[in-house]
């Protein structure tokens, strides 16, 4: 335990001196450390503390493409303004090159810091199929097995459905996203969807633990086991096994097509939903659409050791990039989730309250929720709210 | 030519042989059927529907749940309106593991060319080697295109208005190949198959339909950023076919963005084409948007056969035999069937009656928020048909 924090703090001291040279050393150390950490994390005894030096946390920041860079700049602005003790280590990932060096640097940085905030990295369709999705690589290398999305109807936003409060827990590393495809016979492509017992048990366990923690009554597993009997059948079985250990929580299951239909007619019936990767993608986007759009919902990717925060629907937003019209709410709420993860609860709640108050002001809504406000106006208002609460802030 | 004579011969022989030696006739037909299939595929000749004495024979598969009662209502309505269609009922028992029942049903559909079916339940308790009967039917008969037309109906109150989306879904491959294996215990691999020929075929069908119905825009739904080879191939095939239809705009959208757009602004979509699983999800979302599973009919088309059913393929076990199911979807599916048989006058007559009944809020069934019963709705449709004047039986 002491050894880990010692190495980590050492790497931070040496880093400014050695810069790039240290990368390999840290990676070697990092692997040994990770295996140490994994063994202890499984028993949940020794979760390593976040990278903290002098009371300030270091968090990796991956700007990504599209609206990522500008939104993350706003996050940094708000954090600096509210005197949040977080420093960002910016790592750029160029999506246009084929080499994996950039994303490996980013992964190393996250291993070093433990926490990251990222924008979406674009996956260019024009590149060869061997160029894997960078976001996917990041998730699988760091084993961020749980994607958690909390969809809540926000008070100031006008939507067709009201009182939605759904928590979606999606398996993040396997399923349809294994990137295993081959074309044995020309013109016939086989894509492999992998479901394993270990990962299914793990995600089901995470779902039920989270449900218990948050006081949720009901967990619904979403599947298509009538067609994919072995695959989704295994997933469902694992969920049932885990459910038997949580008698206070009701467990039921629903086929994905029926789920999406129920979501558009009566979304209030759902509480916590757990599902494999692809259904999670679709269902989370449906729910995001129901509560007001991609600009409002934050998402978090948790592993045993690392956590990466981003917008829930992972949009690059290329068409609205650099036009000052993107909705900063999702990214700012994601940064609040990150602060909660770093146990800086006061800062998290102050920023969150400011955001929710700003949401109530309709004239400030950005284009995606039907208003005409600009990103900078929204951020300015949020900062004003934070200041009005009386907490310590930088000069305005 | 040969195909037609074989068909009419089988129609003539059927009543003679059916009771005494069904096995021989079916083998006979199977052999001829296979031979005539080969001939048919070579020519572009579309076989005529099974007609004898001016009356069509259509296979009816009641299925489970609400299927049987809705099938009965369809028959009642057809008899009432004097529609020249006779139903050959084939029951498929979903609780037995043998495939005899579904093979009989497939045989009957090969014989008649057209079918109306309820959903056959896939029992989870049976072993994984037991394939989904509905899936078997679709793949054996090569019903490669599932067409669902989601329209906002005038009398039904929904959160979105003016929806008019046509969804064309590949029906035979993709995630539904039922190919799974467990090489290592605890690790299951499911194969999703995408082939060039089938993707070209469905894309071609989509564009032809778009042209025939005067649609301006076709959107391909995919997830090619993750499944680069698989959905990438599908997308490529769609682009190839699109180049041959310059008057129709073609664009593509990733499935997660599509579902999100569907719940916020569904009016932007015109015609959508997609592989099997995304089709399942998207069609259910659209059905939910226009008012629920009780309102949308679906059709499965192949080169030679056509099978009509409700759009969302629900068994409806929980509301079976309680007279609360919404008959609209099944009745509109039967109108699609009549259109396919070129009995357009009957089809439009029944469709008009159904739409006028749906506008009456007090007759809405429970799924639309009302308290009407199935039989009331059907009675009202029959009244509406009678009042428009054509020949009907007495009520």
mmCIF file of C-alpha atoms in Angstrom, chain A residues 123-125 127-133 136 139 160-162 176-183 186-198 223-232 234 236 240 255-258 260-261 264-268 278-279 281-290 293-294 313 315, chain B residues 122-124 126-132 135 138 159-161 175-182 185-197 222-233 235 254-257 259-260 263-267 277-278 280-289 292-293 312 314:
data_model
loop_
_atom_site.group_PDB
_atom_site.id
_atom_site.type_symbol
_atom_site.label_atom_id
_atom_site.label_comp_id
_atom_site.label_asym_id
_atom_site.label_seq_id
_atom_site.Cartn_x
_atom_site.Cartn_y
_atom_site.Cartn_z
ATOM 1 C CA UNK A 123 -13.444 6.863 -35.322
ATOM 2 C CA UNK A 124 -12.868 7.670 -38.959
ATOM 3 C CA UNK A 125 -14.757 5.372 -41.313
ATOM 4 C CA UNK A 127 -9.413 4.318 -42.312
ATOM 5 C CA UNK A 128 -8.659 0.613 -42.518
ATOM 6 C CA UNK A 129 -10.751 -1.756 -40.388
ATOM 7 C CA UNK A 130 -7.622 -2.701 -38.460
ATOM 8 C CA UNK A 131 -7.649 0.760 -36.887
ATOM 9 C CA UNK A 132 -9.631 0.018 -33.757
ATOM 10 C CA UNK A 133 -11.891 2.544 -32.125
ATOM 11 C CA UNK A 136 -13.014 1.164 -27.227
ATOM 12 C CA UNK A 139 -12.155 1.057 -22.178
ATOM 13 C CA UNK A 160 -42.616 14.858 -23.491
ATOM 14 C CA UNK A 161 -42.186 12.533 -20.543
ATOM 15 C CA UNK A 162 -41.890 13.636 -16.927
ATOM 16 C CA UNK A 176 -20.719 -6.897 -29.610
ATOM 17 C CA UNK A 177 -17.833 -4.526 -29.138
ATOM 18 C CA UNK A 178 -15.094 -7.117 -29.124
ATOM 19 C CA UNK A 179 -13.945 -5.855 -32.562
ATOM 20 C CA UNK A 180 -13.528 -9.481 -33.624
ATOM 21 C CA UNK A 181 -14.615 -9.817 -37.203
ATOM 22 C CA UNK A 182 -13.407 -11.850 -40.119
ATOM 23 C CA UNK A 183 -14.295 -12.537 -43.702
ATOM 24 C CA UNK A 186 -15.453 -13.250 -49.636
ATOM 25 C CA UNK A 187 -18.758 -11.464 -49.223
ATOM 26 C CA UNK A 188 -19.619 -13.150 -45.930
ATOM 27 C CA UNK A 189 -18.604 -11.351 -42.752
ATOM 28 C CA UNK A 190 -18.823 -12.917 -39.326
ATOM 29 C CA UNK A 191 -18.827 -10.632 -36.314
ATOM 30 C CA UNK A 192 -18.284 -12.297 -32.987
ATOM 31 C CA UNK A 193 -20.297 -11.272 -29.992
ATOM 32 C CA UNK A 194 -18.607 -12.583 -26.868
ATOM 33 C CA UNK A 195 -20.413 -13.075 -23.576
ATOM 34 C CA UNK A 196 -18.418 -14.507 -20.708
ATOM 35 C CA UNK A 197 -19.565 -15.746 -17.368
ATOM 36 C CA UNK A 198 -16.984 -13.734 -15.440
ATOM 37 C CA UNK A 223 -31.630 -9.174 -23.171
ATOM 38 C CA UNK A 224 -32.606 -11.042 -26.318
ATOM 39 C CA UNK A 225 -32.382 -14.547 -25.005
ATOM 40 C CA UNK A 226 -35.224 -15.896 -27.115
ATOM 41 C CA UNK A 227 -32.952 -15.580 -30.137
ATOM 42 C CA UNK A 228 -29.452 -15.611 -28.657
ATOM 43 C CA UNK A 229 -30.100 -18.427 -26.261
ATOM 44 C CA UNK A 230 -26.554 -19.261 -25.271
ATOM 45 C CA UNK A 231 -25.154 -15.752 -25.215
ATOM 46 C CA UNK A 232 -27.852 -13.669 -23.634
ATOM 47 C CA UNK A 234 -25.745 -16.877 -20.017
ATOM 48 C CA UNK A 236 -29.504 -13.652 -17.824
ATOM 49 C CA UNK A 240 -30.365 -14.290 -11.710
ATOM 50 C CA UNK A 255 -36.547 -8.442 -24.025
ATOM 51 C CA UNK A 256 -34.809 -5.481 -25.636
ATOM 52 C CA UNK A 257 -37.472 -4.774 -28.254
ATOM 53 C CA UNK A 258 -40.215 -4.680 -25.665
ATOM 54 C CA UNK A 260 -37.494 0.118 -26.083
ATOM 55 C CA UNK A 261 -41.197 0.151 -26.822
ATOM 56 C CA UNK A 264 -41.140 5.429 -25.366
ATOM 57 C CA UNK A 265 -44.591 4.908 -23.912
ATOM 58 C CA UNK A 266 -44.129 4.547 -20.157
ATOM 59 C CA UNK A 267 -40.523 5.174 -19.058
ATOM 60 C CA UNK A 268 -41.515 5.783 -15.444
ATOM 61 C CA UNK A 278 -24.971 -3.115 -27.594
ATOM 62 C CA UNK A 279 -28.375 -3.005 -25.972
ATOM 63 C CA UNK A 281 -25.813 1.651 -26.255
ATOM 64 C CA UNK A 282 -29.286 1.767 -27.756
ATOM 65 C CA UNK A 283 -31.213 1.945 -24.491
ATOM 66 C CA UNK A 284 -28.985 4.667 -23.057
ATOM 67 C CA UNK A 285 -29.452 6.770 -26.164
ATOM 68 C CA UNK A 286 -33.212 6.306 -26.032
ATOM 69 C CA UNK A 287 -33.245 7.398 -22.396
ATOM 70 C CA UNK A 288 -30.985 10.347 -23.136
ATOM 71 C CA UNK A 289 -33.409 11.395 -25.856
ATOM 72 C CA UNK A 290 -36.310 11.080 -23.428
ATOM 73 C CA UNK A 293 -31.018 15.092 -25.480
ATOM 74 C CA UNK A 294 -27.317 14.313 -25.592
ATOM 75 C CA UNK A 313 -23.998 9.397 -25.328
ATOM 76 C CA UNK A 315 -21.108 12.212 -29.283
ATOM 77 C CA UNK B 122 -40.329 -19.440 -27.891
ATOM 78 C CA UNK B 123 -40.284 -21.330 -24.635
ATOM 79 C CA UNK B 124 -37.204 -20.417 -22.584
ATOM 80 C CA UNK B 126 -36.564 -25.831 -23.661
ATOM 81 C CA UNK B 127 -32.877 -26.511 -24.471
ATOM 82 C CA UNK B 128 -30.920 -24.079 -26.664
ATOM 83 C CA UNK B 129 -30.991 -26.526 -29.561
ATOM 84 C CA UNK B 130 -34.672 -25.709 -29.929
ATOM 85 C CA UNK B 131 -34.762 -22.929 -32.492
ATOM 86 C CA UNK B 132 -37.297 -20.141 -32.540
ATOM 87 C CA UNK B 135 -37.189 -17.573 -37.088
ATOM 88 C CA UNK B 138 -38.633 -16.802 -41.945
ATOM 89 C CA UNK B 159 -46.775 12.486 -27.876
ATOM 90 C CA UNK B 160 -45.483 12.868 -31.409
ATOM 91 C CA UNK B 161 -47.564 13.763 -34.435
ATOM 92 C CA UNK B 175 -27.711 -11.491 -35.278
ATOM 93 C CA UNK B 176 -30.534 -13.945 -35.770
ATOM 94 C CA UNK B 177 -28.457 -16.694 -37.366
ATOM 95 C CA UNK B 178 -28.852 -18.761 -34.180
ATOM 96 C CA UNK B 179 -25.172 -19.688 -34.453
ATOM 97 C CA UNK B 180 -23.674 -19.816 -30.997
ATOM 98 C CA UNK B 181 -21.104 -21.999 -29.341
ATOM 99 C CA UNK B 182 -19.288 -22.341 -26.064
ATOM 100 C CA UNK B 185 -16.873 -23.071 -20.461
ATOM 101 C CA UNK B 186 -18.140 -19.685 -19.419
ATOM 102 C CA UNK B 187 -17.316 -17.988 -22.711
ATOM 103 C CA UNK B 188 -20.045 -17.870 -25.337
ATOM 104 C CA UNK B 189 -19.504 -16.679 -28.881
ATOM 105 C CA UNK B 190 -22.507 -15.559 -30.895
ATOM 106 C CA UNK B 191 -21.944 -15.145 -34.599
ATOM 107 C CA UNK B 192 -23.484 -12.245 -36.423
ATOM 108 C CA UNK B 193 -23.392 -12.930 -40.148
ATOM 109 C CA UNK B 194 -23.567 -10.211 -42.771
ATOM 110 C CA UNK B 195 -23.297 -11.259 -46.398
ATOM 111 C CA UNK B 196 -22.871 -9.179 -49.516
ATOM 112 C CA UNK B 197 -25.642 -10.894 -51.470
ATOM 113 C CA UNK B 222 -25.740 0.756 -38.759
ATOM 114 C CA UNK B 223 -22.949 0.585 -36.212
ATOM 115 C CA UNK B 224 -20.013 0.599 -38.573
ATOM 116 C CA UNK B 225 -17.728 2.554 -36.259
ATOM 117 C CA UNK B 226 -17.517 -0.547 -34.073
ATOM 118 C CA UNK B 227 -18.440 -3.407 -36.387
ATOM 119 C CA UNK B 228 -16.316 -2.168 -39.248
ATOM 120 C CA UNK B 229 -16.336 -5.257 -41.415
ATOM 121 C CA UNK B 230 -19.874 -6.392 -40.771
ATOM 122 C CA UNK B 231 -21.916 -3.222 -40.789
ATOM 123 C CA UNK B 232 -19.271 -1.677 -43.027
ATOM 124 C CA UNK B 233 -20.182 -4.248 -45.676
ATOM 125 C CA UNK B 235 -23.313 0.188 -45.591
ATOM 126 C CA UNK B 254 -25.465 5.170 -36.385
ATOM 127 C CA UNK B 255 -28.064 3.198 -34.494
ATOM 128 C CA UNK B 256 -27.620 4.934 -31.157
ATOM 129 C CA UNK B 257 -28.023 8.363 -32.685
ATOM 130 C CA UNK B 259 -32.863 5.911 -31.566
ATOM 131 C CA UNK B 260 -32.130 9.189 -29.855
ATOM 132 C CA UNK B 263 -37.547 9.889 -29.529
ATOM 133 C CA UNK B 264 -36.936 13.580 -30.003
ATOM 134 C CA UNK B 265 -37.768 14.290 -33.646
ATOM 135 C CA UNK B 266 -39.167 11.281 -35.511
ATOM 136 C CA UNK B 267 -40.597 13.397 -38.308
ATOM 137 C CA UNK B 277 -31.252 -6.615 -34.729
ATOM 138 C CA UNK B 278 -31.291 -2.866 -35.221
ATOM 139 C CA UNK B 280 -36.011 -5.127 -34.231
ATOM 140 C CA UNK B 281 -35.189 -2.299 -31.851
ATOM 141 C CA UNK B 282 -35.992 0.563 -34.214
ATOM 142 C CA UNK B 283 -39.300 -0.934 -35.303
ATOM 143 C CA UNK B 284 -40.345 -1.366 -31.695
ATOM 144 C CA UNK B 285 -39.396 2.219 -30.893
ATOM 145 C CA UNK B 286 -41.444 3.464 -33.845
ATOM 146 C CA UNK B 287 -44.377 1.264 -32.885
ATOM 147 C CA UNK B 288 -44.241 2.765 -29.403
ATOM 148 C CA UNK B 289 -44.180 6.254 -30.882
ATOM 149 C CA UNK B 292 -48.228 0.825 -29.286
ATOM 150 C CA UNK B 293 -48.012 -2.756 -30.484
ATOM 151 C CA UNK B 312 -43.955 -6.053 -33.235
ATOM 152 C CA UNK B 314 -45.930 -9.897 -29.552
#
